[in-house]
Coordinates of C-alpha atoms in Angstrom, one line a residue:
Chain A
M205 CA 0.3 -0.1 0.4
A206 CA 1.0 3.1 -0.7
T207 CA 1.9 5.7 2.4
P208 CA 1.3 9.4 1.6
D209 CA 4.7 11.1 1.3
L210 CA 3.9 14.6 3.2
H211 CA 7.1 16.3 1.4
A212 CA 4.9 16.7 -1.3
Y213 CA 3.2 19.2 0.2
A214 CA 6.6 21.0 1.2
N215 CA 6.9 22.8 -1.7
P216 CA 5.4 26.4 -0.3
L217 CA 4.2 27.4 -3.2
R218 CA 2.5 23.9 -4.1
F219 CA 1.1 24.2 -0.1
R220 CA -0.4 27.9 -0.9
R221 CA -2.2 26.5 -4.2
L222 CA -4.0 23.8 -2.1
A223 CA -4.3 26.8 0.7
V224 CA -6.4 29.4 -1.5
A225 CA -8.9 26.4 -3.0
F226 CA -9.6 25.1 1.2
T227 CA -9.5 28.5 3.2
P228 CA -12.3 29.8 1.8
W229 CA -14.5 26.7 2.1
L230 CA -13.6 26.1 5.9
L231 CA -14.0 29.7 6.3
L232 CA -17.9 29.5 4.9
A233 CA -18.6 25.5 6.3
G234 CA -16.9 26.6 10.0
L235 CA -18.6 29.7 10.1
G236 CA -22.2 28.1 9.1
L237 CA -21.6 24.9 11.6
L238 CA -20.5 27.9 14.8
G239 CA -23.6 29.6 13.5
A240 CA -25.5 26.8 14.3
G241 CA -24.4 25.3 16.8
L242 CA -24.4 28.3 19.2
Y243 CA -28.1 29.1 17.9
A244 CA -28.8 25.9 19.1
G245 CA -26.9 25.7 22.3
L246 CA -28.2 29.1 23.5
F247 CA -32.1 28.9 22.5
L248 CA -32.7 25.3 21.9
A249 CA -30.8 23.1 24.4
P250 CA -32.1 22.6 27.5
A251 CA -31.0 24.0 30.9
D252 CA -29.5 21.5 33.3
Y253 CA -31.4 20.3 36.3
L254 CA -28.1 21.1 38.5
Q255 CA -26.6 24.0 37.2
G256 CA -30.0 25.6 35.1
E257 CA -29.1 28.0 32.2
S258 CA -25.3 28.8 32.8
V259 CA -24.5 25.4 31.3
R260 CA -25.3 27.0 27.8
I261 CA -21.6 28.7 28.5
M262 CA -20.1 24.7 27.9
Y263 CA -21.3 25.0 24.1
V264 CA -18.3 28.0 23.9
H265 CA -16.4 26.7 26.9
V266 CA -16.1 22.7 25.9
P267 CA -14.7 23.8 22.2
S268 CA -12.0 26.2 23.2
A269 CA -10.5 23.6 25.5
W270 CA -10.8 21.3 22.7
L271 CA -8.5 23.1 21.1
A272 CA -6.1 24.5 22.6
L273 CA -5.1 20.7 23.7
G274 CA -5.4 19.8 19.8
G275 CA -3.8 22.8 18.6
Y276 CA -0.9 22.2 20.7
L277 CA -0.6 18.2 20.1
G278 CA -0.7 19.8 16.3
M279 CA 2.0 22.4 17.2
A280 CA 4.4 19.8 18.5
I281 CA 3.9 17.8 16.2
A282 CA 5.3 20.2 13.3
A283 CA 7.8 21.0 15.4
L284 CA 9.1 17.0 15.8
S285 CA 8.5 17.2 12.7
A286 CA 10.5 20.4 11.6
R287 CA 13.4 18.8 14.0
I288 CA 12.9 14.9 12.5
W289 CA 12.1 15.5 8.4
R290 CA 13.2 19.2 8.0
H291 CA 10.0 19.4 6.5
P292 CA 10.3 23.4 5.6
L293 CA 7.2 24.5 6.6
A294 CA 6.6 22.8 9.6
D295 CA 8.6 25.9 11.6
L296 CA 5.8 27.8 10.0
C297 CA 2.5 25.8 11.3
V298 CA 4.7 26.1 14.9
Q299 CA 4.2 30.1 14.7
A300 CA 1.3 30.1 12.5
I301 CA -0.8 28.1 15.3
A302 CA 0.7 29.1 18.1
P303 CA -1.4 32.3 18.5
I304 CA -4.6 30.8 17.6
G305 CA -4.5 28.4 19.6
A306 CA -3.2 30.5 22.9
L307 CA -6.4 32.3 21.7
F308 CA -8.3 29.5 22.5
A309 CA -7.0 28.6 25.7
G310 CA -7.5 32.5 27.1
I311 CA -11.2 32.3 25.7
C312 CA -11.4 28.4 27.5
L313 CA -9.6 30.2 30.8
V314 CA -11.9 33.0 30.9
T315 CA -15.2 31.7 30.2
G316 CA -14.4 28.7 32.1
S317 CA -13.9 31.2 35.0
I318 CA -17.3 32.6 33.8
W319 CA -19.0 29.7 33.8
G320 CA -17.2 29.1 37.7
R321 CA -19.1 31.3 39.2
P322 CA -22.8 30.9 39.1
T323 CA -21.5 27.0 39.3
W324 CA -19.1 26.9 42.2
G325 CA -19.2 30.1 43.6
T326 CA -15.7 31.4 43.0
W327 CA -13.9 32.9 39.9
W328 CA -10.6 30.8 40.4
V329 CA -9.6 28.2 42.6
W330 CA -5.8 26.7 42.1
D331 CA -6.5 23.0 41.6
G332 CA -4.6 20.8 38.9
R333 CA -7.3 21.5 36.3
L334 CA -7.1 25.2 35.7
T335 CA -3.7 25.6 36.6
S336 CA -2.2 23.1 34.5
M337 CA -4.7 24.7 31.6
L338 CA -3.4 28.2 32.4
L339 CA 0.5 26.6 32.1
L340 CA -1.2 25.6 28.1
F341 CA -1.7 28.8 28.2
L342 CA 2.0 30.3 29.1
L343 CA 3.7 27.7 27.2
Y344 CA 1.4 29.2 23.8
L345 CA 2.7 32.7 25.1
G346 CA 6.5 31.3 25.7
V347 CA 6.0 29.8 21.8
I348 CA 5.0 33.0 20.7
A349 CA 7.8 34.7 22.9
I350 CA 10.5 32.5 21.7
I351 CA 10.1 32.9 18.0
H352 CA 10.1 36.9 18.5
L353 CA 12.4 37.5 20.5
H354 CA 15.4 35.8 19.1
E355 CA 17.1 37.7 16.0
D356 CA 18.7 34.0 14.7
R357 CA 15.5 33.0 13.0
A358 CA 16.2 29.7 12.7
R359 CA 17.5 29.6 15.8
G360 CA 14.1 30.6 17.9
H361 CA 12.4 28.1 15.9
R362 CA 14.5 25.7 17.0
M363 CA 14.2 26.8 20.3
A364 CA 10.0 27.3 20.4
G365 CA 9.6 23.9 19.0
L366 CA 11.9 22.5 22.0
L367 CA 9.4 23.9 24.1
A368 CA 6.4 22.5 22.4
I369 CA 7.6 19.4 22.5
I370 CA 8.8 19.5 25.8
G371 CA 5.1 21.5 27.0
T372 CA 3.0 17.8 25.2
I373 CA 4.2 16.6 29.2
N374 CA 1.4 18.9 30.4
L375 CA -1.2 18.1 28.0
P376 CA -1.8 14.5 30.2
I377 CA -1.8 16.2 33.2
I378 CA -4.9 18.7 31.9
K379 CA -6.5 15.8 31.0
F380 CA -6.0 13.0 33.6
S381 CA -6.5 16.1 36.7
V382 CA -9.6 15.7 37.6
E383 CA -9.3 12.6 38.2
W384 CA -5.1 12.5 40.0
W385 CA -6.4 15.0 42.4
N386 CA -9.4 16.5 44.3
S387 CA -10.7 19.1 42.1
L388 CA -14.0 21.3 41.5
H389 CA -14.2 20.8 38.0
Q390 CA -16.6 18.3 36.7
P391 CA -14.5 14.6 35.3
A392 CA -14.8 14.1 31.5
S393 CA -18.6 13.8 30.4
I394 CA -17.4 12.7 26.2
R395 CA -15.0 9.5 26.4
L396 CA -14.4 7.2 23.2
S397 CA -16.7 4.7 25.3
G398 CA -19.8 7.5 25.1
S399 CA -21.1 10.3 26.8
A400 CA -22.7 10.9 29.9
I401 CA -24.2 14.4 28.3
H402 CA -27.6 13.7 26.9
A403 CA -28.9 13.5 23.1
D404 CA -30.4 17.1 23.0
M405 CA -26.9 19.1 24.2
L406 CA -25.2 16.5 22.6
W407 CA -25.8 17.8 19.3
P408 CA -25.2 21.1 19.2
L409 CA -22.1 21.0 21.7
M410 CA -21.0 18.7 18.6
L411 CA -22.2 21.3 16.1
A412 CA -20.2 24.2 17.6
A413 CA -17.1 22.1 18.2
L414 CA -17.1 21.1 14.8
G415 CA -17.7 25.0 13.4
F416 CA -14.6 26.1 16.0
L417 CA -11.9 23.5 14.3
L418 CA -12.8 24.6 11.0
L419 CA -12.4 28.2 11.9
F420 CA -9.5 26.9 13.9
A421 CA -8.0 25.0 10.8
A422 CA -9.0 28.1 8.3
M423 CA -7.5 30.7 10.4
V424 CA -3.9 28.5 10.5
L425 CA -3.8 28.3 6.6
M426 CA -4.2 31.6 6.5
R427 CA -1.1 32.2 8.6
M428 CA 0.6 29.9 6.8
R429 CA -0.1 32.0 3.8
T430 CA 0.9 35.1 5.5
L431 CA 4.4 33.9 7.1
I432 CA 4.8 31.9 3.1
A433 CA 4.4 35.2 1.7
G434 CA 6.8 36.8 4.6
Q435 CA 9.3 34.1 3.4
R436 CA 9.1 35.1 -0.2
A437 CA 9.6 38.7 0.4
E438 CA 12.3 38.5 2.4
A439 CA 13.6 35.0 -0.7
R440 CA 13.7 37.8 -3.1
A441 CA 15.3 41.2 -0.9
R442 CA 18.0 38.5 -0.4
R443 CA 18.8 37.9 -4.1
L444 CA 18.4 41.8 -4.7
A445 CA 21.1 42.5 -2.2
A446 CA 23.3 39.5 -3.4
R447 CA 23.5 41.4 -6.8
L448 CA 24.0 44.4 -6.0
G449 CA 26.1 44.1 -3.2
Chain B
M847 CA -28.2 34.0 40.9
N848 CA -29.3 35.4 37.4
H849 CA -27.5 33.5 35.3
L850 CA -28.0 35.9 32.0
P851 CA -24.6 37.8 32.6
F852 CA -22.4 35.3 32.8
I853 CA -23.9 33.8 29.1
V854 CA -23.4 37.0 27.8
A855 CA -20.1 37.6 29.0
A856 CA -19.0 33.8 27.4
Y857 CA -20.9 34.2 24.3
G858 CA -19.8 37.5 24.1
L859 CA -15.9 36.8 24.1
G860 CA -15.8 33.2 21.9
I861 CA -17.8 35.4 19.3
G862 CA -15.6 38.3 19.5
A863 CA -12.6 37.3 20.3
P864 CA -12.0 34.0 17.6
G865 CA -14.0 36.9 15.2
A866 CA -11.4 39.5 16.2
M867 CA -8.2 37.0 15.5
L868 CA -10.5 36.1 12.5
I869 CA -10.2 39.6 10.7
W870 CA -6.3 40.3 12.3
C871 CA -5.8 36.5 9.9
I872 CA -7.5 38.2 6.7
V873 CA -6.1 41.3 6.9
Q874 CA -2.4 40.2 7.3
M875 CA -2.4 38.2 4.6
R876 CA -4.5 40.1 2.2
R877 CA -1.9 42.8 3.0
A878 CA 1.3 40.0 3.2
E879 CA 0.1 38.6 -1.1
R880 CA -0.2 42.0 -1.9
R881 CA 2.9 43.1 -1.0
T882 CA 4.5 39.8 -2.5
E883 CA 2.9 40.0 -5.3
G884 CA 3.8 43.4 -6.5
E885 CA 7.0 43.3 -6.0
E886 CA 7.8 40.3 -8.3
R887 CA 5.6 42.1 -10.8
Q888 CA 7.9 44.5 -10.7

Protein backbone atom coordinates (compact mmCIF):
# COMPACT_ATOMS: atom_id res chain seq x y z
CA MET A 1 0.00 0.00 0.00
CA ALA A 2 1.37 3.42 -0.90
CA THR A 3 2.09 5.68 2.07
CA PRO A 4 1.26 9.39 1.80
CA ASP A 5 4.41 11.45 1.26
CA LEU A 6 4.13 14.68 3.24
CA HIS A 7 7.14 16.05 1.39
CA ALA A 8 4.91 16.26 -1.69
CA TYR A 9 3.35 19.22 0.14
CA ALA A 10 6.69 20.62 1.31
CA ASN A 11 6.89 22.97 -1.64
CA PRO A 12 5.52 26.28 -0.26
CA LEU A 13 3.98 27.25 -3.59
CA ARG A 14 2.17 23.91 -3.96
CA PHE A 15 0.99 24.17 -0.35
CA ARG A 16 -0.16 27.75 -0.98
CA ARG A 17 -2.23 26.67 -4.00
CA LEU A 18 -3.99 24.07 -1.83
CA ALA A 19 -4.47 26.60 0.99
CA VAL A 20 -5.98 29.15 -1.42
CA ALA A 21 -8.47 26.52 -2.60
CA PHE A 22 -9.42 25.27 0.87
CA THR A 23 -9.50 28.49 2.95
CA PRO A 24 -12.87 29.94 1.77
CA TRP A 25 -14.65 26.58 2.09
CA LEU A 26 -13.29 25.97 5.60
CA LEU A 27 -14.23 29.51 6.56
CA LEU A 28 -17.78 29.32 5.19
CA ALA A 29 -18.46 25.84 6.61
CA GLY A 30 -16.92 26.84 9.96
CA LEU A 31 -18.96 30.02 10.31
CA GLY A 32 -22.17 28.20 9.28
CA LEU A 33 -21.71 25.29 11.67
CA LEU A 34 -20.58 27.57 14.50
CA GLY A 35 -23.58 29.85 14.03
CA ALA A 36 -25.94 26.87 14.03
CA GLY A 37 -24.23 25.24 17.04
CA LEU A 38 -24.20 28.38 19.18
CA TYR A 39 -27.80 29.25 18.24
CA ALA A 40 -28.89 25.72 19.19
CA GLY A 41 -26.87 25.90 22.41
CA LEU A 42 -28.48 29.21 23.36
CA PHE A 43 -32.08 28.70 22.29
CA LEU A 44 -32.83 25.03 21.54
CA ALA A 45 -30.83 22.97 24.05
CA PRO A 46 -32.46 22.44 27.47
CA ALA A 47 -31.12 23.94 30.70
CA ASP A 48 -29.31 21.58 33.07
CA TYR A 49 -31.32 20.18 36.00
CA LEU A 50 -28.49 21.10 38.40
CA GLN A 51 -26.63 24.05 36.88
CA GLY A 52 -29.63 25.73 35.26
CA GLU A 53 -29.09 28.14 32.36
CA SER A 54 -25.37 28.62 33.02
CA VAL A 55 -24.73 25.24 31.34
CA ARG A 56 -25.05 27.09 27.99
CA ILE A 57 -21.52 28.42 28.54
CA MET A 58 -20.44 24.82 27.80
CA TYR A 59 -21.01 25.38 24.05
CA VAL A 60 -18.18 27.95 24.02
CA HIS A 61 -15.98 26.63 26.84
CA VAL A 62 -15.65 22.94 25.88
CA PRO A 63 -14.81 23.41 22.15
CA SER A 64 -12.24 26.06 23.19
CA ALA A 65 -10.62 23.59 25.59
CA TRP A 66 -10.53 20.84 22.94
CA LEU A 67 -8.97 23.19 20.38
CA ALA A 68 -6.42 24.54 22.85
CA LEU A 69 -5.29 20.96 23.59
CA GLY A 70 -5.54 19.69 19.99
CA GLY A 71 -3.82 22.82 18.65
CA TYR A 72 -0.93 22.33 21.06
CA LEU A 73 -0.57 18.68 20.01
CA GLY A 74 -0.59 19.74 16.34
CA MET A 75 2.03 22.41 17.08
CA ALA A 76 4.25 19.89 18.86
CA ILE A 77 3.93 17.36 16.00
CA ALA A 78 4.90 20.12 13.54
CA ALA A 79 7.89 21.04 15.73
CA LEU A 80 8.92 17.36 15.87
CA SER A 81 8.64 16.95 12.09
CA ALA A 82 10.74 20.12 11.63
CA ARG A 83 13.48 18.57 13.77
CA ILE A 84 13.31 14.99 12.40
CA TRP A 85 12.34 15.35 8.73
CA ARG A 86 13.37 19.00 8.19
CA HIS A 87 9.98 19.65 6.63
CA PRO A 88 10.34 23.22 5.32
CA LEU A 89 6.80 24.26 6.28
CA ALA A 90 6.80 22.69 9.74
CA ASP A 91 8.40 25.65 11.53
CA LEU A 92 5.93 27.98 9.82
CA CYS A 93 3.14 25.70 11.01
CA VAL A 94 4.34 26.06 14.62
CA GLN A 95 4.41 29.85 14.20
CA ALA A 96 0.96 29.81 12.57
CA ILE A 97 -0.74 27.68 15.23
CA ALA A 98 0.74 29.35 18.34
CA PRO A 99 -1.33 32.60 18.50
CA ILE A 100 -4.57 30.85 17.51
CA GLY A 101 -4.02 28.10 20.08
CA ALA A 102 -3.21 30.74 22.69
CA LEU A 103 -6.45 32.54 21.87
CA PHE A 104 -8.54 29.39 22.41
CA ALA A 105 -6.65 28.53 25.61
CA GLY A 106 -7.41 32.08 26.81
CA ILE A 107 -11.09 31.76 25.87
CA CYS A 108 -11.23 28.42 27.69
CA LEU A 109 -9.73 29.94 30.86
CA VAL A 110 -11.93 33.05 30.89
CA THR A 111 -15.21 31.29 29.98
CA GLY A 112 -14.36 28.61 32.56
CA SER A 113 -13.94 31.33 35.15
CA ILE A 114 -17.24 32.94 34.08
CA TRP A 115 -18.94 29.53 34.31
CA GLY A 116 -17.32 28.83 37.67
CA ARG A 117 -18.77 31.88 39.40
CA PRO A 118 -22.48 30.88 39.25
CA THR A 119 -21.70 27.13 39.44
CA TRP A 120 -18.97 26.85 42.10
CA GLY A 121 -19.37 30.27 43.71
CA THR A 122 -15.82 31.32 42.78
CA TRP A 123 -14.04 32.70 39.73
CA TRP A 124 -10.84 30.70 40.23
CA VAL A 125 -9.26 27.93 42.28
CA TRP A 126 -5.65 26.77 42.06
CA ASP A 127 -6.55 23.13 41.43
CA GLY A 128 -4.90 20.69 39.01
CA ARG A 129 -7.17 21.26 36.00
CA LEU A 130 -7.25 25.06 36.09
CA THR A 131 -3.56 25.44 36.90
CA SER A 132 -2.43 23.01 34.17
CA MET A 133 -4.70 24.80 31.68
CA LEU A 134 -3.14 28.13 32.69
CA LEU A 135 0.26 26.51 32.13
CA LEU A 136 -0.83 25.49 28.61
CA PHE A 137 -1.74 29.13 27.89
CA LEU A 138 1.68 30.26 29.20
CA LEU A 139 3.42 27.61 27.06
CA TYR A 140 1.71 29.01 23.98
CA LEU A 141 2.85 32.54 24.97
CA GLY A 142 6.37 31.18 25.54
CA VAL A 143 6.49 29.68 22.02
CA ILE A 144 5.29 32.99 20.51
CA ALA A 145 7.80 35.02 22.56
CA ILE A 146 10.78 32.79 21.70
CA ILE A 147 10.01 32.92 17.95
CA HIS A 148 9.76 36.72 17.99
CA LEU A 149 12.52 37.58 20.44
CA HIS A 150 15.37 35.66 18.76
CA GLU A 151 17.24 37.69 16.17
CA ASP A 152 18.46 34.46 14.56
CA ARG A 153 15.13 33.16 13.20
CA ALA A 154 16.29 29.56 12.67
CA ARG A 155 17.55 29.39 16.27
CA GLY A 156 14.31 30.97 17.49
CA HIS A 157 12.26 28.33 15.69
CA ARG A 158 14.49 25.57 17.07
CA MET A 159 14.12 26.79 20.66
CA ALA A 160 10.36 27.40 20.29
CA GLY A 161 9.94 23.92 18.79
CA LEU A 162 11.83 22.42 21.72
CA LEU A 163 9.52 24.19 24.18
CA ALA A 164 6.48 23.00 22.20
CA ILE A 165 7.72 19.39 22.32
CA ILE A 166 8.65 19.48 26.04
CA GLY A 167 5.31 21.13 26.84
CA THR A 168 3.38 18.07 25.63
CA ILE A 169 4.10 16.61 29.10
CA ASN A 170 1.36 18.99 30.27
CA LEU A 171 -1.32 17.51 27.96
CA PRO A 172 -1.94 14.24 29.89
CA ILE A 173 -1.71 16.24 33.13
CA ILE A 174 -4.60 18.43 31.92
CA LYS A 175 -6.57 15.38 30.76
CA PHE A 176 -6.17 13.30 33.93
CA SER A 177 -5.92 16.11 36.50
CA VAL A 178 -9.57 15.71 37.48
CA GLU A 179 -8.98 12.00 38.20
CA TRP A 180 -5.59 12.35 39.94
CA TRP A 181 -6.46 15.22 42.29
CA ASN A 182 -9.50 16.60 44.08
CA SER A 183 -11.01 19.29 41.90
CA LEU A 184 -14.07 21.49 41.65
CA HIS A 185 -13.94 20.76 37.92
CA GLN A 186 -16.17 17.90 36.82
CA PRO A 187 -14.64 14.78 35.19
CA ALA A 188 -14.85 14.34 31.40
CA SER A 189 -18.45 13.86 30.24
CA ILE A 190 -17.52 12.74 26.73
CA ARG A 191 -15.23 9.75 26.32
CA LEU A 192 -14.43 7.31 23.51
CA SER A 193 -16.64 4.78 25.30
CA GLY A 194 -19.67 7.10 25.27
CA SER A 195 -21.18 10.33 26.49
CA ALA A 196 -22.81 11.23 29.79
CA ILE A 197 -24.44 14.26 28.12
CA HIS A 198 -28.03 14.00 26.92
CA ALA A 199 -28.43 13.92 23.11
CA ASP A 200 -30.37 17.22 23.19
CA MET A 201 -27.24 18.92 24.59
CA LEU A 202 -24.70 16.82 22.71
CA TRP A 203 -25.61 17.69 19.12
CA PRO A 204 -25.33 21.49 19.58
CA LEU A 205 -22.01 20.92 21.34
CA MET A 206 -20.71 18.81 18.44
CA LEU A 207 -21.93 21.38 15.88
CA ALA A 208 -20.22 24.22 17.76
CA ALA A 209 -17.03 22.15 18.18
CA LEU A 210 -16.91 21.29 14.47
CA GLY A 211 -17.57 24.95 13.57
CA PHE A 212 -14.77 26.16 15.86
CA LEU A 213 -12.46 23.43 14.46
CA LEU A 214 -13.01 24.47 10.83
CA LEU A 215 -12.56 28.13 11.78
CA PHE A 216 -9.32 27.22 13.58
CA ALA A 217 -8.10 25.35 10.47
CA ALA A 218 -9.01 28.29 8.19
CA MET A 219 -7.12 30.73 10.42
CA VAL A 220 -4.04 28.45 10.51
CA LEU A 221 -4.08 28.25 6.69
CA MET A 222 -4.37 32.05 6.46
CA ARG A 223 -1.45 32.50 8.88
CA MET A 224 0.58 29.97 6.85
CA ARG A 225 -0.15 31.97 3.67
CA THR A 226 0.96 35.18 5.44
CA LEU A 227 4.20 33.57 6.59
CA ILE A 228 4.91 32.00 3.17
CA ALA A 229 4.39 35.41 1.51
CA GLY A 230 6.79 36.94 4.06
CA GLN A 231 9.39 34.27 3.30
CA ARG A 232 9.07 34.91 -0.44
CA ALA A 233 9.52 38.66 0.09
CA GLU A 234 12.61 38.08 2.26
CA ALA A 235 14.13 35.64 -0.25
CA ARG A 236 13.58 38.17 -3.02
CA ALA A 237 15.16 40.97 -0.94
CA ARG A 238 18.18 38.72 -0.24
CA ARG A 239 18.57 37.91 -3.96
CA LEU A 240 18.39 41.62 -4.85
CA ALA A 241 20.91 42.52 -2.14
CA ALA A 242 23.29 39.78 -3.37
CA ARG A 243 22.96 41.02 -6.94
CA LEU A 244 23.63 44.63 -5.94
CA GLY A 245 26.34 43.90 -3.38
CA MET B 1 -28.53 34.22 40.86
CA ASN B 2 -29.30 35.56 37.39
CA HIS B 3 -27.18 33.54 34.93
CA LEU B 4 -27.87 35.73 31.89
CA PRO B 5 -24.94 38.20 32.34
CA PHE B 6 -22.52 35.26 32.65
CA ILE B 7 -23.89 33.63 29.49
CA VAL B 8 -23.76 36.93 27.55
CA ALA B 9 -20.16 37.55 28.68
CA ALA B 10 -19.05 34.02 27.71
CA TYR B 11 -20.74 34.16 24.28
CA GLY B 12 -19.45 37.70 23.70
CA LEU B 13 -15.91 36.51 24.31
CA GLY B 14 -16.40 33.21 22.45
CA ILE B 15 -17.64 35.00 19.34
CA GLY B 16 -15.81 38.34 19.60
CA ALA B 17 -12.28 37.09 20.23
CA PRO B 18 -12.14 34.51 17.37
CA GLY B 19 -13.93 37.10 15.17
CA ALA B 20 -11.21 39.67 15.88
CA MET B 21 -8.49 37.05 15.30
CA LEU B 22 -10.16 36.04 12.01
CA ILE B 23 -10.20 39.66 10.78
CA TRP B 24 -6.55 40.10 11.83
CA CYS B 25 -5.60 36.89 9.92
CA ILE B 26 -7.44 38.06 6.77
CA VAL B 27 -5.93 41.58 6.87
CA GLN B 28 -2.38 40.28 7.50
CA MET B 29 -2.69 37.64 4.75
CA ARG B 30 -4.07 40.06 2.14
CA ARG B 31 -1.43 42.67 2.99
CA ALA B 32 1.45 40.16 2.82
CA GLU B 33 0.27 38.49 -0.40
CA ARG B 34 -0.47 41.83 -2.12
CA ARG B 35 2.98 43.15 -1.18
CA THR B 36 4.74 40.00 -2.43
CA GLU B 37 2.79 39.91 -5.69
CA GLY B 38 3.43 43.65 -6.23
CA GLU B 39 7.16 43.22 -5.69
CA GLU B 40 7.33 40.19 -7.97
CA ARG B 41 5.49 42.04 -10.72
CA GLN B 42 8.03 44.91 -10.66
